[in-house]
Structure formats: structure tokens, C-alpha cells
Coordinates of N, CA and C and ligand atoms in Angstrom, one line a residue:
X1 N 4.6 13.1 14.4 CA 3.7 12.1 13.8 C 2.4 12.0 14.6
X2 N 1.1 12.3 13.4 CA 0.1 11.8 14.3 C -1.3 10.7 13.6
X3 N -0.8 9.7 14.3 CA -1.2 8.7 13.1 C -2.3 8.5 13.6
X4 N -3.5 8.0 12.9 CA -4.6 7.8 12.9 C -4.8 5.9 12.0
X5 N -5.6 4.9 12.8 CA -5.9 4.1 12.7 C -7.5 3.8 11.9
X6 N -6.8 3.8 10.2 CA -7.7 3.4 9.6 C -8.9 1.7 9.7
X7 N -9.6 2.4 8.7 CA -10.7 1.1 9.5 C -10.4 -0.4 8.7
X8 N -9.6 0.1 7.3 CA -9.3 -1.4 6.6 C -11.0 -1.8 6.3
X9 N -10.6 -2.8 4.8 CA -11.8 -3.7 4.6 C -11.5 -5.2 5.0
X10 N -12.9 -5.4 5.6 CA -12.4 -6.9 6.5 C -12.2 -8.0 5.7
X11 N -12.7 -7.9 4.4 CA -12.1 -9.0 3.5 C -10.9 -8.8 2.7
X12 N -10.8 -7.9 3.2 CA -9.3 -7.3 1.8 C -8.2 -8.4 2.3
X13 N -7.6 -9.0 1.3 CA -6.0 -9.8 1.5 C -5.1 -9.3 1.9
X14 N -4.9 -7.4 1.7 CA -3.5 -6.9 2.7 C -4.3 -6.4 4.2
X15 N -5.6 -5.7 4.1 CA -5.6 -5.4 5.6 C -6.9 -5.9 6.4
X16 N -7.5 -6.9 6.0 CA -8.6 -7.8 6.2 C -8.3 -8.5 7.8
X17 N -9.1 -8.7 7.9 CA -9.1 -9.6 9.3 C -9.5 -11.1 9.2
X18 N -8.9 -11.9 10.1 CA -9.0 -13.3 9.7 C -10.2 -14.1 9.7
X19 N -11.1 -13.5 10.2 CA -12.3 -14.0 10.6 C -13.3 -13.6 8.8
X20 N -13.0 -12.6 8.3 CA -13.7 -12.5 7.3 C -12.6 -12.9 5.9
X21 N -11.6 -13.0 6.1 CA -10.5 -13.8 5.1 C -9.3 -14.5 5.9
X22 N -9.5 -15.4 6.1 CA -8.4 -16.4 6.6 C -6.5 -15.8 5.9
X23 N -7.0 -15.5 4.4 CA -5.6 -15.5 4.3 C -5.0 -14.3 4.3
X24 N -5.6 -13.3 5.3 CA -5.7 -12.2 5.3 C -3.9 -11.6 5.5
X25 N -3.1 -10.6 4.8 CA -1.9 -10.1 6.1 C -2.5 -9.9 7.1
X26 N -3.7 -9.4 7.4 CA -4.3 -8.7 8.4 C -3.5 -7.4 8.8
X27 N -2.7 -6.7 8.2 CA -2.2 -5.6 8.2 C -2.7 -3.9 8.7
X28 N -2.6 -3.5 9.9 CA -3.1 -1.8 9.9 C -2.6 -1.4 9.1
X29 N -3.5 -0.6 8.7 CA -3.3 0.5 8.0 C -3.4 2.5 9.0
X30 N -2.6 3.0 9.1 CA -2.5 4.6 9.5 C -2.6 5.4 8.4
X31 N -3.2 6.3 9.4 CA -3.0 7.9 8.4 C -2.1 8.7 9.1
X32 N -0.9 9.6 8.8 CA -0.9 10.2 9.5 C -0.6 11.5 9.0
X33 N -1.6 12.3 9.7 CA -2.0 13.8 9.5 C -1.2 15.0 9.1
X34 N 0.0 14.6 9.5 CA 1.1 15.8 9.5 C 1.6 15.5 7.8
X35 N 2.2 14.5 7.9 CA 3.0 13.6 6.7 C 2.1 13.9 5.8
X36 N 1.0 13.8 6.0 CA 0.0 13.1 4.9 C 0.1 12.4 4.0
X37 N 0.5 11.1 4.5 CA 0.9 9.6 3.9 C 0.6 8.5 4.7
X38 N 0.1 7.3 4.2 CA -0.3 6.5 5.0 C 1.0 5.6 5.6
X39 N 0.6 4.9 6.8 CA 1.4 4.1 7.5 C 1.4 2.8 7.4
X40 N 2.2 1.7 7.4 CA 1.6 0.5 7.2 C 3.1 -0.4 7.6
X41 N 3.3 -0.7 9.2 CA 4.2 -1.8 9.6 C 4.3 -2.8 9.6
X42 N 5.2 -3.7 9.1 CA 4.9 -5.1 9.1 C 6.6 -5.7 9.1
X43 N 6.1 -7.2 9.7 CA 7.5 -7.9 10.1 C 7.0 -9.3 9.0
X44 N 7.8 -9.6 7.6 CA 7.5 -10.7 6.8 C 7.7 -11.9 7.5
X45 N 6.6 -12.8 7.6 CA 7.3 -14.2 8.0 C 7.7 -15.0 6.4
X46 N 8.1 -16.4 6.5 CA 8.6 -17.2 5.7 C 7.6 -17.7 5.1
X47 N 6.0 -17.4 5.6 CA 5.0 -17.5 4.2 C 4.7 -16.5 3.1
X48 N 5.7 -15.5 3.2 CA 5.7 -14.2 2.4 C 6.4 -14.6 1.1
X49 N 7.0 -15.8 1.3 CA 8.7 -16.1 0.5 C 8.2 -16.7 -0.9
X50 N 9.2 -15.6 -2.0 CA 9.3 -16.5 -2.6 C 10.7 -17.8 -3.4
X51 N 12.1 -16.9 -3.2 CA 13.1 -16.9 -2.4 C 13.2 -17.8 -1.2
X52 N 13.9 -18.4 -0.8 CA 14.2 -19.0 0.7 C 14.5 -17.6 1.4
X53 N 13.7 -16.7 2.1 CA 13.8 -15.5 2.8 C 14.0 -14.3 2.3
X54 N 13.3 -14.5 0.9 CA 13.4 -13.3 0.4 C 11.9 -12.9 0.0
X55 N 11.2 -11.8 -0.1 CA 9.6 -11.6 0.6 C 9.4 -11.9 -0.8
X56 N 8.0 -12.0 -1.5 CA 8.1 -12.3 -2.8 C 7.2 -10.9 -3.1
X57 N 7.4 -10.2 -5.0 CA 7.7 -9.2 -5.3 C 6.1 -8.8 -5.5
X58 N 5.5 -9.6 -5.8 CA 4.0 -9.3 -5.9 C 3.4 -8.7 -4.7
X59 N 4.0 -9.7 -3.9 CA 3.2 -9.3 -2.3 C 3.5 -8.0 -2.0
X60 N 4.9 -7.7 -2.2 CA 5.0 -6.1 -1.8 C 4.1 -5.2 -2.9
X61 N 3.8 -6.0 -4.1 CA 3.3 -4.7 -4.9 C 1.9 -5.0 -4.3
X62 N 1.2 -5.7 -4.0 CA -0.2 -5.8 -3.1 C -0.1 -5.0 -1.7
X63 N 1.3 -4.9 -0.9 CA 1.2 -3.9 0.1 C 0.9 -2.5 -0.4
X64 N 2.1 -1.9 -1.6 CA 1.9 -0.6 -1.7 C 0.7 -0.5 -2.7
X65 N 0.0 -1.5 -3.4 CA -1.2 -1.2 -3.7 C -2.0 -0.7 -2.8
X66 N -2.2 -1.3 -1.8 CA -2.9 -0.7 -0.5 C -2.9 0.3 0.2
X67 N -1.1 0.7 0.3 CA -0.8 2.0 0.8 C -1.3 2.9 0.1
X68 N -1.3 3.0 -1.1 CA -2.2 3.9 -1.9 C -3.3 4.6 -2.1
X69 N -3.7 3.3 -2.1 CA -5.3 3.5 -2.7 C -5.7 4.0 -1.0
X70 N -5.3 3.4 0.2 CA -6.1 4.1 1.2 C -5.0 5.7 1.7
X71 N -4.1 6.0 0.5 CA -4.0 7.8 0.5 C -5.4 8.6 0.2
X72 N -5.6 7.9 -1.1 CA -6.9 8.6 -1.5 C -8.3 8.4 -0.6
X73 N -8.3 7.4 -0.3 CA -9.6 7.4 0.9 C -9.6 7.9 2.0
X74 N -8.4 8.3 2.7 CA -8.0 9.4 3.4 C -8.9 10.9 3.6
X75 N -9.2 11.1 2.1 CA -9.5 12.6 1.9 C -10.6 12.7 0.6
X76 N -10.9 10.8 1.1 CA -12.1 11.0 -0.7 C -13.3 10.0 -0.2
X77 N -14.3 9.9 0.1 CA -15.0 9.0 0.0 C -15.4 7.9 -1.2
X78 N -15.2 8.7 -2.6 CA -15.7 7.6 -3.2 C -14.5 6.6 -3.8
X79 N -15.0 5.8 -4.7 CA -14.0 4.2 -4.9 C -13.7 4.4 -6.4
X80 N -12.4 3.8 -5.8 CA -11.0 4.3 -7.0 C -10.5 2.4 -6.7
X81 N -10.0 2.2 -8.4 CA -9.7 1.4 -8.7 C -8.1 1.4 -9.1
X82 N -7.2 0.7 -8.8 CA -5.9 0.4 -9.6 C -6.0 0.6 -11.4
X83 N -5.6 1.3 -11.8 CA -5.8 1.8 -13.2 C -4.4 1.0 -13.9
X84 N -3.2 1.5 -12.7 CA -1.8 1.5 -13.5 C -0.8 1.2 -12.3
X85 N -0.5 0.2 -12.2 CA 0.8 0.2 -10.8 C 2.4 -0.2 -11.7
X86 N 3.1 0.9 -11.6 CA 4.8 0.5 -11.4 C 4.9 0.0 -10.3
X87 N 6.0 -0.6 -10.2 CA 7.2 -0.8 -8.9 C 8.5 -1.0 -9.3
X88 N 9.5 -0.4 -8.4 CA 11.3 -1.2 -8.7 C 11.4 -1.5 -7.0
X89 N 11.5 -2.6 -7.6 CA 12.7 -3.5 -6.2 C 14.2 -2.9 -6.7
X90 N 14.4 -2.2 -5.5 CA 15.9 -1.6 -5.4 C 16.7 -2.0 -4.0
X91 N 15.9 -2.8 -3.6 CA 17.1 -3.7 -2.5 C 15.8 -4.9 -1.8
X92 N 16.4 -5.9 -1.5 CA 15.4 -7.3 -1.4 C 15.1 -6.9 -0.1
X93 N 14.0 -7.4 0.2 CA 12.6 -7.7 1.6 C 13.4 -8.6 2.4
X94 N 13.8 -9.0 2.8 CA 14.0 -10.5 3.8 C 12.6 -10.7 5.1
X95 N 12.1 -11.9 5.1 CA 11.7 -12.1 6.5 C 12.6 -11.9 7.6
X96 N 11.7 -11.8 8.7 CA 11.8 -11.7 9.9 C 12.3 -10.3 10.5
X97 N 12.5 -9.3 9.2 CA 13.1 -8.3 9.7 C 12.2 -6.8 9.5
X98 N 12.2 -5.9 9.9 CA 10.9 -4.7 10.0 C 10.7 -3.9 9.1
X99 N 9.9 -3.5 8.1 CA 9.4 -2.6 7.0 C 8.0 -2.2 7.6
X100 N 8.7 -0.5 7.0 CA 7.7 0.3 6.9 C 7.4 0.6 5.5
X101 N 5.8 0.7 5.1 CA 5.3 1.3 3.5 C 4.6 2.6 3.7
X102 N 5.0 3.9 3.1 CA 4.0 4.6 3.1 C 3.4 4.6 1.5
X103 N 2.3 5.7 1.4 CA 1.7 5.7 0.6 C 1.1 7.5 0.4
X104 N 1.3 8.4 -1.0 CA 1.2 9.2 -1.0 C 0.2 9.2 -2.1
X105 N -1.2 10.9 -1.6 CA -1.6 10.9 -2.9 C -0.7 12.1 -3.4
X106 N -0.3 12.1 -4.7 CA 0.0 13.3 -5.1 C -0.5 14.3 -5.9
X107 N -1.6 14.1 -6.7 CA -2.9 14.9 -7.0 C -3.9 13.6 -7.6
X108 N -4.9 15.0 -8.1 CA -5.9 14.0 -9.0 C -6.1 14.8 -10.2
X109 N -6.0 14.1 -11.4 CA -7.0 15.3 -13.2 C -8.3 14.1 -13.2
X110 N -9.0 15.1 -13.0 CA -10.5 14.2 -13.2 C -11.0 13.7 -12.9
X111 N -11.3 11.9 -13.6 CA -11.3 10.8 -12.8 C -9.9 9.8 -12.0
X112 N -9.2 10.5 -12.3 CA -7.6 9.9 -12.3 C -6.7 10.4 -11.1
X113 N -6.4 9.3 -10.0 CA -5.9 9.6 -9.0 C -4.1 9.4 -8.9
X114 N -3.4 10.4 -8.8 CA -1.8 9.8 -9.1 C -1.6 9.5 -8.1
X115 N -0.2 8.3 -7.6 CA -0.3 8.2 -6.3 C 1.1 7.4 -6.3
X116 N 1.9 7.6 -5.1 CA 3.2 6.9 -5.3 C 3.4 6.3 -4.2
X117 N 4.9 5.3 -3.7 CA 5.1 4.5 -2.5 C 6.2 4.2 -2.4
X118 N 6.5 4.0 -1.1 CA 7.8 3.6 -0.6 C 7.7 2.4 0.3
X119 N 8.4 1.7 0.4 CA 8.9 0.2 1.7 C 10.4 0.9 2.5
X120 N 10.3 1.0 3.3 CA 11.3 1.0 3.6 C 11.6 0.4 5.1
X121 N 13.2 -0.1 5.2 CA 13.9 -0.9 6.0 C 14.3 0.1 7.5
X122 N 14.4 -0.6 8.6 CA 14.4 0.0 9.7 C 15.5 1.3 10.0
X123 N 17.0 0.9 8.9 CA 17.9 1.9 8.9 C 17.5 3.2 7.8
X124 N 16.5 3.1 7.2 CA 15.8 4.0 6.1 C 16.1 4.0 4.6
X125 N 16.8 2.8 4.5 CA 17.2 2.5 2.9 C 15.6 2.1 2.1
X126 N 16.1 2.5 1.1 CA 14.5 2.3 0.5 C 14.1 1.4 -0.5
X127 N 13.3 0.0 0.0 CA 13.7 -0.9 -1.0 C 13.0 -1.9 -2.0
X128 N 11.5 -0.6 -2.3 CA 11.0 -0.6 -3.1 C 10.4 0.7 -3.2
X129 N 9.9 1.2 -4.6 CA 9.1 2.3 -5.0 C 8.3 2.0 -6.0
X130 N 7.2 2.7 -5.5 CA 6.4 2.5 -6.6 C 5.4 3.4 -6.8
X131 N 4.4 3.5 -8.1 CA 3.3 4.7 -8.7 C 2.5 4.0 -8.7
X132 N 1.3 4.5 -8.6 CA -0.4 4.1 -9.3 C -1.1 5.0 -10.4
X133 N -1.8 4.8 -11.2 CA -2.9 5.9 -11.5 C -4.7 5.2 -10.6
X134 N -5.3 5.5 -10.2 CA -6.1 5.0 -9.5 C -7.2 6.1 -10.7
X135 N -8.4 5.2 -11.0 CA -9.5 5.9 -11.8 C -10.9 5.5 -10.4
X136 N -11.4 6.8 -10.6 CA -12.5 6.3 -9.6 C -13.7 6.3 -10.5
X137 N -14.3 5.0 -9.9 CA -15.1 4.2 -10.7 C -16.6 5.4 -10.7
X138 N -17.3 5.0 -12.2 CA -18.4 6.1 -12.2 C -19.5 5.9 -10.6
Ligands
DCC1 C1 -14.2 0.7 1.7 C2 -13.3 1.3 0.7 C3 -11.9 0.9 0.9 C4 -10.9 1.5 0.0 C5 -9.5 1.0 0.0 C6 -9.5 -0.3 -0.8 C7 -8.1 -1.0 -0.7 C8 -8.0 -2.0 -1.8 C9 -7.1 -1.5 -2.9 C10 -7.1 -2.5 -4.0 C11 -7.1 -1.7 -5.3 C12 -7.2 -2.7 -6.4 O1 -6.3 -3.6 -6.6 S1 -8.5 -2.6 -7.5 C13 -8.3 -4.1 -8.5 C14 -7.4 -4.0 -9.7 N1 -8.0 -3.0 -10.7 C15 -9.0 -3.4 -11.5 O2 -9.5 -4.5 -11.5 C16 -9.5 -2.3 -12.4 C17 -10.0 -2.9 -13.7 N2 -10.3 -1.9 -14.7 C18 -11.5 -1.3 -14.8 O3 -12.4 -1.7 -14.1 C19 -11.7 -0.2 -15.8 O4 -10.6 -0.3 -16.8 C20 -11.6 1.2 -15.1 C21 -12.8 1.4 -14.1 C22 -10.3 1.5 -14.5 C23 -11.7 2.3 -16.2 O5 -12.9 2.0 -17.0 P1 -14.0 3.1 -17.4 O6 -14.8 3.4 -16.2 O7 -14.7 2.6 -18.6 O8 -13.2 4.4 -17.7 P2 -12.5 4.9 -19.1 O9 -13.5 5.7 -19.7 O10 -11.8 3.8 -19.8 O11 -11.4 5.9 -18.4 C24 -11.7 6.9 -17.5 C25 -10.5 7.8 -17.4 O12 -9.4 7.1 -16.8 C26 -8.3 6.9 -17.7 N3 -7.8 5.6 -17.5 C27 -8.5 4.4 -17.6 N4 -7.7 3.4 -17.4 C28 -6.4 3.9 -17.2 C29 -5.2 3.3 -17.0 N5 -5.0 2.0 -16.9 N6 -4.1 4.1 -16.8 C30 -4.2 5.4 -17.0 N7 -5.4 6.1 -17.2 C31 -6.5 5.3 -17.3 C32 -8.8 7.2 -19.1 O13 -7.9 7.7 -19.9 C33 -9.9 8.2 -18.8 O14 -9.3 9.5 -18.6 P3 -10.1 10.8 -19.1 O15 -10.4 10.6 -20.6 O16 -11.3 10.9 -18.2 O17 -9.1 11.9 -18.8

């Protein structure tokens, strides 16, 4: 693994910093080189919930939104928009305990960036997945 520490946007809600968004995750974001998929650690607290300790399902789709979209920034300078996001919850988030999200591009036709994601739990069960189409804006 050789991950690289992306710069994040400071107002963004998943990897923003608190000083330019209070309600930031404040989340790093990695690249890492070998994988070529982004990295993205995090431990949910109980303001994640929507469930009494169960993470709520949007927020993760706002994580692997993120994991995505900065695959393609990775290796693109210009700006791509959420076009199209799937997700399945195939096993529940709980707080307090450790997820990792990567984020893959898997190609591009045109203006249209494909791109897919995973959460996964510290024993490696996987317990969300998800797609994008990302269109980069004219
Ligand atoms: C510092 C940096 C940090 C970078 C990292 C930033 C991290 C933050 C990530 C957050 C990402 C977000 O949540 S972004 C926020 C959520 N997304 C949005 O608000 C997007 C809202 N939608 C739009 O603005 C628009 O619909 C666009 C720009 C997506 C498309 O409009 P357009 O420009 O008029 O383009 P249009 O001609 O319709 O389509 C262009 C091509 O894309 C295809 N296309 C268009 N929409 C779709 C679609 N939903 N699903 C599939 N394909 C689509 C068309 O078929 C066409 O293909 P062809 O005929 O050319 O083959």
C-alpha cells in the first residue's frame, strides 16, 4: 500500500475541515497508488445515527459519493458531477466501530465517468456497495 494524502475541499460536508464547515465529517481522503482506489477511514459516532447505533444510509451514500468522485480527481483535473448513484446496504454500519470506503474509477465514454465503492468492516465483510456515473461538467 502506498497511500497518498489527498488535499480534500475545505467546505465539503464529507472531507471539509471545521473551520470552513463546522458540520464537516472532516474525513481524509487517500490515494493509493498501487490499488488505484481511494482510501477513506472512519470510526461513526452516535451523531451519524439514524437507528439508535445504526449509521444512517444517506451518510454512507455521501461517504462513497466522495470516495468516488475523488477516484476520478486522482487522475483528472477537471470537475465531474454525481450524474447517477446506486447503493445496497448488505450488512448495517454501527457506531463506534471501524470502516474502511474505497472508491474505484472504472473507466470513462466521453463526458461520463463510471465509478464504483465499497465500506467495508474491520474483519473484511462488505457492507455497502455502490456505483456512480459522474458527467464532467462542460
Ligand atoms: C476541488 C475539486 C474536488 C473534487 C472532489 C469533489 C468531491 C465532492 C463530490 C460530490 C459530488 C456531488 O455530489 S455533485 C452534486 C450532485 N449532482 C448534481 O447536483 C448534478 C446535477 N445535474 C446536472 O448539473 C446536470 O444534469 C449534468 C451536469 C450532470 C448534465 O447536464 P448537461 O451538462 O446539460 O449534460 P447533458 O447534455 O444532459 O449530458 C451529457 C452526457 O452525460 C449523460 N448524462 C447526463 N446525466 C446523466 C445521468 N444522470 N446518468 C447517466 N448519464 C447522464 C448524457 O446522456 C450525455 O451523454 P452523451 O450524450 O454525451 O453520451
Amino acid at each position: 500500500m502506498s497511500l497518498v494524502k489527498l488535499q480534500g475541499t475545505p467546505s465539503c460536508f464529507v472531507c471539509g475541515n471545521e473551520n470552513d464547515n463546522p458540520r464537516s465529517l472532516g474525513l481524509n481522503i487517500f490515494w493509493d497508488n498501487e490499488s488505484r482506489y481511494t482510501f477513506i477511514s472512519f470510526i461513526p459516532d452516535e451523531s451519524w445515527c439514524g437507528y439508535e447505533g445504526m449509521v444512517h444510509g444517506g451518510l454512507l451514500a455521501a461517504i462513497i459519493d466522495d470516495a468516488m468522485a475523488w477516484s476520478i480527481k486522482a487522475s483528472d483535473d477537471d470537475i465531474y458531477v454525481t450524474g447517477k448513484l446506486t447503493i445496497s446496504f448488505r450488512k448495517e454500519v454501527r457506531c463506534g466501530k471501524k470502516y474502511v470506503a474505497h472508491g474505484f474509477l472504472e473507466r470513462k465514454e466521453g463526458r461520463r465517468a463510471y465509478t464504483s465503492a465499497v465500506i467495508k468492516d474491520e474483519e473484511g465483510n462488505t457492507c455497502v456497495e455502490g456505483g456512480a456515473i459522474f458527467i464532467r461538467v462542460k
